[in-house]
Tab-separated table of C-alpha atoms and ligand atoms in Angstrom:
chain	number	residue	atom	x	y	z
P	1	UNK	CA	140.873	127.313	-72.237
P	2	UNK	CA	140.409	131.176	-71.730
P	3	UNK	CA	142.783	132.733	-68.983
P	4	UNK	CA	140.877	133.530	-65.636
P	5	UNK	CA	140.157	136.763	-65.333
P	6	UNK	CA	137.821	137.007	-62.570
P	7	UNK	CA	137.391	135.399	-58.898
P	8	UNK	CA	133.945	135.165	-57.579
P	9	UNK	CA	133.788	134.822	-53.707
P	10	UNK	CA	130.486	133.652	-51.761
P	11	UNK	CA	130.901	135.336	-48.142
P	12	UNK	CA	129.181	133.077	-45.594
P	13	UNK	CA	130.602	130.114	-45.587
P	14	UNK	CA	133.566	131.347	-47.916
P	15	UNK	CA	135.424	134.463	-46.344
P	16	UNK	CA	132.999	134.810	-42.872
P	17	UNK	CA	131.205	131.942	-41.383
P	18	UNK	CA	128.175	134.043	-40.228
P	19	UNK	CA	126.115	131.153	-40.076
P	20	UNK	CA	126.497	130.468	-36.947
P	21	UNK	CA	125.155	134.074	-36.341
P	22	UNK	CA	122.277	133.318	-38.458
P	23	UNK	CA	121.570	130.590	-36.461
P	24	UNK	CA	121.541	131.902	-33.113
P	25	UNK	CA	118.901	134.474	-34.640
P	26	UNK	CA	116.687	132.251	-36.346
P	27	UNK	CA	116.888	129.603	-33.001
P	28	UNK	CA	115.593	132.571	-30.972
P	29	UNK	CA	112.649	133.506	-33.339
P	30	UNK	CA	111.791	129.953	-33.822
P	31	UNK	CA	111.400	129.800	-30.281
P	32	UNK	CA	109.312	132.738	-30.021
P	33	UNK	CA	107.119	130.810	-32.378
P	34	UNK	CA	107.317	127.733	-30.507
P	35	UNK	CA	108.741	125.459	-33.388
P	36	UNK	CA	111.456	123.195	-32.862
P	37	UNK	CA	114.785	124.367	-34.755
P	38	UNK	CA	118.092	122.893	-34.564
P	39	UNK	CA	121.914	123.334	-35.985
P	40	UNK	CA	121.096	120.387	-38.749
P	41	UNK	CA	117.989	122.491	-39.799
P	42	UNK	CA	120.402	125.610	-39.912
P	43	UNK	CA	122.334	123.522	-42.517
P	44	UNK	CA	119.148	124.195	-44.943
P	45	UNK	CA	119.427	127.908	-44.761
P	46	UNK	CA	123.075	127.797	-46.112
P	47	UNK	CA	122.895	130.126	-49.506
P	48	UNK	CA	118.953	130.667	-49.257
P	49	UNK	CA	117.557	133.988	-48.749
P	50	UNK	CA	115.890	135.735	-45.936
P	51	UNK	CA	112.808	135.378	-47.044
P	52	UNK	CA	112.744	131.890	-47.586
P	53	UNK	CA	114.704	130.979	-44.447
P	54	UNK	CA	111.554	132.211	-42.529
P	55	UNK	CA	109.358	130.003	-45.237
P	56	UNK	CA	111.502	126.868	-43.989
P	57	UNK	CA	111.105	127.736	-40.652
P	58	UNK	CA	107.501	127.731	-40.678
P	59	UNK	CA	107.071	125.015	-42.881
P	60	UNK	CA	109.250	122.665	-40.023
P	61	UNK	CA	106.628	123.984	-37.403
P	62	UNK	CA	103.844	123.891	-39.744
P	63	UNK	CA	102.991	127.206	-39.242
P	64	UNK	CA	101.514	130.223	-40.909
P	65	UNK	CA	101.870	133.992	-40.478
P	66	UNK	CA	100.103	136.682	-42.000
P	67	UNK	CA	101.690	138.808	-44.695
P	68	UNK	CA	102.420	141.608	-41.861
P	69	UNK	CA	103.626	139.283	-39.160
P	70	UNK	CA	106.019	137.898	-41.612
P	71	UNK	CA	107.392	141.394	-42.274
P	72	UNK	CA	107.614	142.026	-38.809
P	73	UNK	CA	109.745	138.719	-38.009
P	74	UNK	CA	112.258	139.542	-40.903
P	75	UNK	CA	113.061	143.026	-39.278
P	76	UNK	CA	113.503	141.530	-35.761
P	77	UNK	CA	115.514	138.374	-37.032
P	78	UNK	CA	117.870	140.960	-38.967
P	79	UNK	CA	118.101	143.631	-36.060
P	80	UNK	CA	119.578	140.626	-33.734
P	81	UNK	CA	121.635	138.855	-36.537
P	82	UNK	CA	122.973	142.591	-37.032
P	83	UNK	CA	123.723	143.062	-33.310
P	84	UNK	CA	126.344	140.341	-33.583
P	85	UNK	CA	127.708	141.217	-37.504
P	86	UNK	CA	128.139	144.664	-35.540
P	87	UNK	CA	131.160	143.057	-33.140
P	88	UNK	CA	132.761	141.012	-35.869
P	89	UNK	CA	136.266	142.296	-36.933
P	90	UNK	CA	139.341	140.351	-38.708
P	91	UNK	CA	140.072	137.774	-36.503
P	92	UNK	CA	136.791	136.209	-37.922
P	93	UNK	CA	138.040	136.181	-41.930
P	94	UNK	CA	138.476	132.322	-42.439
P	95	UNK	CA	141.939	130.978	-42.908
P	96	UNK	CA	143.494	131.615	-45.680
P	97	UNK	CA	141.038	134.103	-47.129
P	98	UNK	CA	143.388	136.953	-46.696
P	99	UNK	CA	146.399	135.570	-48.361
P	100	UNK	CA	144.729	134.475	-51.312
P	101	UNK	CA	142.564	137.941	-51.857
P	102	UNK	CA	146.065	139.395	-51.809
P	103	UNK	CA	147.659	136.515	-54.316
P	104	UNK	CA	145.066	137.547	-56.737
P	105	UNK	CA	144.964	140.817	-56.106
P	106	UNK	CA	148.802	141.516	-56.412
P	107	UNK	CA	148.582	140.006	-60.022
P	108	UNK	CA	145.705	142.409	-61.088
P	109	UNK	CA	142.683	139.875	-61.192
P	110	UNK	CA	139.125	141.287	-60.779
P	111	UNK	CA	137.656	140.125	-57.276
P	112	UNK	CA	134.130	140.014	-57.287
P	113	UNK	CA	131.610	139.326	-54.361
P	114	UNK	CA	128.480	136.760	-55.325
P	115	UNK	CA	126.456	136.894	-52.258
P	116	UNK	CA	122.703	136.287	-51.267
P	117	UNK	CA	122.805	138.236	-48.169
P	118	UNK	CA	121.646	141.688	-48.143
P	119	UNK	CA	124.383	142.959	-45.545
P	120	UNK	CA	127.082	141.711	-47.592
P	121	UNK	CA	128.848	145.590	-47.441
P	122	UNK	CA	128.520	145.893	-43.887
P	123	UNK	CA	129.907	142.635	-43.103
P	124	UNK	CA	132.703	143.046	-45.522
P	125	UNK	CA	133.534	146.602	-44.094
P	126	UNK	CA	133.145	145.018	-40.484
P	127	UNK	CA	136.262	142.892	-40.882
P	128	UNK	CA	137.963	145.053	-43.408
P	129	UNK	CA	138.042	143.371	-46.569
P	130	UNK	CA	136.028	145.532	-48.585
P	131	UNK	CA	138.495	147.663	-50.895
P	132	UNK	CA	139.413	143.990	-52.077
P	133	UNK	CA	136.272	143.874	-53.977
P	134	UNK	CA	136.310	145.385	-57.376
P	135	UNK	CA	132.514	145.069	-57.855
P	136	UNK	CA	129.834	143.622	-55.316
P	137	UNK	CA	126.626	141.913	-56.064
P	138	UNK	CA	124.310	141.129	-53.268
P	139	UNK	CA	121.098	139.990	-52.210
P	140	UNK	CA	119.918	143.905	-53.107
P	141	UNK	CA	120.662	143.099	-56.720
P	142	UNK	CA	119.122	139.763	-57.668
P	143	UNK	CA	115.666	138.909	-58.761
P	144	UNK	CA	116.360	135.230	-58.613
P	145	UNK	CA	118.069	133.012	-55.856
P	146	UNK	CA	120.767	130.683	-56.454
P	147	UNK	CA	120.868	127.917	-58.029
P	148	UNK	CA	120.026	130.552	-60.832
P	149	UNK	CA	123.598	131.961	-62.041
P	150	UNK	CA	122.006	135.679	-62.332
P	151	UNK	CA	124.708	136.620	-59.248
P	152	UNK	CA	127.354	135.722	-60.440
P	153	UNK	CA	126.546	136.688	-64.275
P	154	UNK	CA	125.841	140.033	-62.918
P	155	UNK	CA	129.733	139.780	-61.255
P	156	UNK	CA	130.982	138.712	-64.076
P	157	UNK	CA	129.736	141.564	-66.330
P	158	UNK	CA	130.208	144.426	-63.517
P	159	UNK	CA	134.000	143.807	-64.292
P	160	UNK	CA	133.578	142.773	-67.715
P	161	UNK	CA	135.170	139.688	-68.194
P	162	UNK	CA	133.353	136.801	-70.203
P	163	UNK	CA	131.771	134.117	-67.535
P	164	UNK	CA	134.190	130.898	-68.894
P	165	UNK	CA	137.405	133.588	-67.795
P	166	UNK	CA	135.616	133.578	-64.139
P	167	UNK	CA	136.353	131.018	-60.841
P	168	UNK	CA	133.373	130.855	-58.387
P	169	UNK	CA	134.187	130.129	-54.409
P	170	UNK	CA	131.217	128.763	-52.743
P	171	UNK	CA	130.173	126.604	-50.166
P	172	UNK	CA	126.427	125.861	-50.882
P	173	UNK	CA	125.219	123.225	-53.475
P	174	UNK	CA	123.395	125.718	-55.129
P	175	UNK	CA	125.802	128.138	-55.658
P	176	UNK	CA	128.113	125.115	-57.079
P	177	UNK	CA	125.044	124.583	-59.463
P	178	UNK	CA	124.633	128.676	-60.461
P	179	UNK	CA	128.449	128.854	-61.019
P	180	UNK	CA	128.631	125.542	-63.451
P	181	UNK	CA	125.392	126.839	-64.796
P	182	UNK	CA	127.156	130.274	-65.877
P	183	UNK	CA	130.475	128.229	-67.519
P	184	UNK	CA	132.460	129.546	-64.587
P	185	UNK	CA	134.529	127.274	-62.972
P	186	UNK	CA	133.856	126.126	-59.749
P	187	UNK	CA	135.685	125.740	-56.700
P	188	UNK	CA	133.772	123.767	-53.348
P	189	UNK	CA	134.736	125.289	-50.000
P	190	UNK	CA	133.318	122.170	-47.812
P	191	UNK	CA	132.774	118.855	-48.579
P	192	UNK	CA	133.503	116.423	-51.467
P	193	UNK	CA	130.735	114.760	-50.412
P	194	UNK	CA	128.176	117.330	-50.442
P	195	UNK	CA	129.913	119.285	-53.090
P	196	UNK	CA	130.482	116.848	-55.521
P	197	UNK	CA	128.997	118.295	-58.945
P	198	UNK	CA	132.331	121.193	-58.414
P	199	UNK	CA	135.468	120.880	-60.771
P	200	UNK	CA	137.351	120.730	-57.502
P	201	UNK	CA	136.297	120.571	-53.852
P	202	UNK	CA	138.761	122.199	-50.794
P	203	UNK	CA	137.888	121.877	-47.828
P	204	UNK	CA	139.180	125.585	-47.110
P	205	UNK	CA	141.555	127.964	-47.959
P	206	UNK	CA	144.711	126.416	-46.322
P	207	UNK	CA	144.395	123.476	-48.800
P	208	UNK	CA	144.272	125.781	-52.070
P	209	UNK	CA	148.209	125.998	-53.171
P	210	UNK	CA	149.708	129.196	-54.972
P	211	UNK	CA	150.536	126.253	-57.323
P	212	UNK	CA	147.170	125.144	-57.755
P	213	UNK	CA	146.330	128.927	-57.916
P	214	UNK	CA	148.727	129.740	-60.847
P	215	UNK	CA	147.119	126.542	-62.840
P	216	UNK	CA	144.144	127.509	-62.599
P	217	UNK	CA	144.556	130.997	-64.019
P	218	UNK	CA	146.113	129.839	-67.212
N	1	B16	P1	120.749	138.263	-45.120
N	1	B16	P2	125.844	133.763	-48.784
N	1	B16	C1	123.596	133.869	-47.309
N	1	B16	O1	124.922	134.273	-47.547
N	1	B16	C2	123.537	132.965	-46.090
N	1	B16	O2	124.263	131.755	-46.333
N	1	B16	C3	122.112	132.607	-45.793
N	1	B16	O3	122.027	131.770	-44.657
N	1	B16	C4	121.306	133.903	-45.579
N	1	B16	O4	119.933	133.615	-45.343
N	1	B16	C5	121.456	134.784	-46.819
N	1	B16	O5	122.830	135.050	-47.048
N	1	B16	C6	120.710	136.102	-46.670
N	1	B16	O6	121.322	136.878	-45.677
N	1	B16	O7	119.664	137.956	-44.152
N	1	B16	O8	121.975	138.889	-44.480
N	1	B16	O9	120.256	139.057	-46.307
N	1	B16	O10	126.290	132.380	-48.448
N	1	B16	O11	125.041	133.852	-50.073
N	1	B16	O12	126.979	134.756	-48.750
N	2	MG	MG1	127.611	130.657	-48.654
């Protein structure tokens, strides 16, 4: 087995949880739309990108918009969702996030962000993890969503290590499914349950042992 090289992070779900700021701007929208949405339809937005959250949402209201009105609604849901990414600081990194950006760090690993979200820089600036990152790849850079690996390939060959030397950290089914697809191994931040097809499952950072850590890598 190849030594690992490189450390992949998702960011919602993984280091931020700004789903729950997703979610109060989506819920508002919806409601300006009149469609029902709830936390448990939330849960189907995980990993998927703007553009098809607002396809979701419309399909659970059956509604249509027309190609500008669908524009529109993208601006406005981002303008709120960025009102609240805008008061975020470090107190909202997830446990253990820190400490293990600085174990890898400290032994000279490349640390790579894997992200669908187009605001992944200003979120990562917002609570100060940003200089962590030796390369970032975002929704800005990929033509095709996850469960597609092109994210994390495109990590993987910013910092130019082969894709079996990387680790992926995610906490959506299909980034499990991009990151096995690639030959990375992958680590579930979640449920077994739902997370199952991963070569391990934690349910967060606090679990994840410097032993387990210092396996891995060799
Ligand atoms: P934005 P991740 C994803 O982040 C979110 O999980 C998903 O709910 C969101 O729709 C997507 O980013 C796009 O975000 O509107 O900021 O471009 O889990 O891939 O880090
Ligand atoms: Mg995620």
């Amino acid at each position: 087995m190849k030594e690992k090289k490189g450390f992949i992070f998702d960011l919602d779900g993984v280091i931020v949880d700004t789903a729950k700021y997703h979610f109060l701007a989506w819920k508002n929208l919806a409601e300006e739309l009149d469609i029902n949405f709830t936390e448990k339809d939330n849960e189907r937005l995980k990993g998927v990108s703007r553009v098809r959250s607002l396809e979701i949402i419309l399909e659970l209201g059956n509604k249509t918009l027309s190609k500008e009105d669908f524009d529109n609604y993208l601006v406005q849901k981002n303008e709120e969702y960025l009102d609240y990414i805008d008061k975020m600081d470090e107190n909202e990194i997830l446990p253990d996030v820190l400490k293990t950006l600085k174990f890898l760090k400290e032994k000279g690993y490349h640390i790579v962000l894997g992200s669908a979200s187009k605001n992944a820089r200003r979120i990562l600036k917002q609570v100060n993890l940003i200089d962590y990152f030796d390369a970032i790849v975002d929704g800005n850079d990929v033509s095709k969503a996850k469960p597609d690996p092109e994210v994390f390939v495109i990590g993987a060959t910013k910092v130019g290590v082969e894709n079996e030397a990387c680790v992926v950290f995610e906490d959506s089914v299909a980034g499990i499914q991009a990151s096995n697809t690639a030959g990375m191994t992958s680590i579930g931040i979640g449920s077994k349950t739902v997370l199952g097809e991963a070569d391990y499952v934690f349910a967060d950072f606090t679990e994840m042992s410097d032993e387990f850590l210092n396996k891995l890598i060799k």
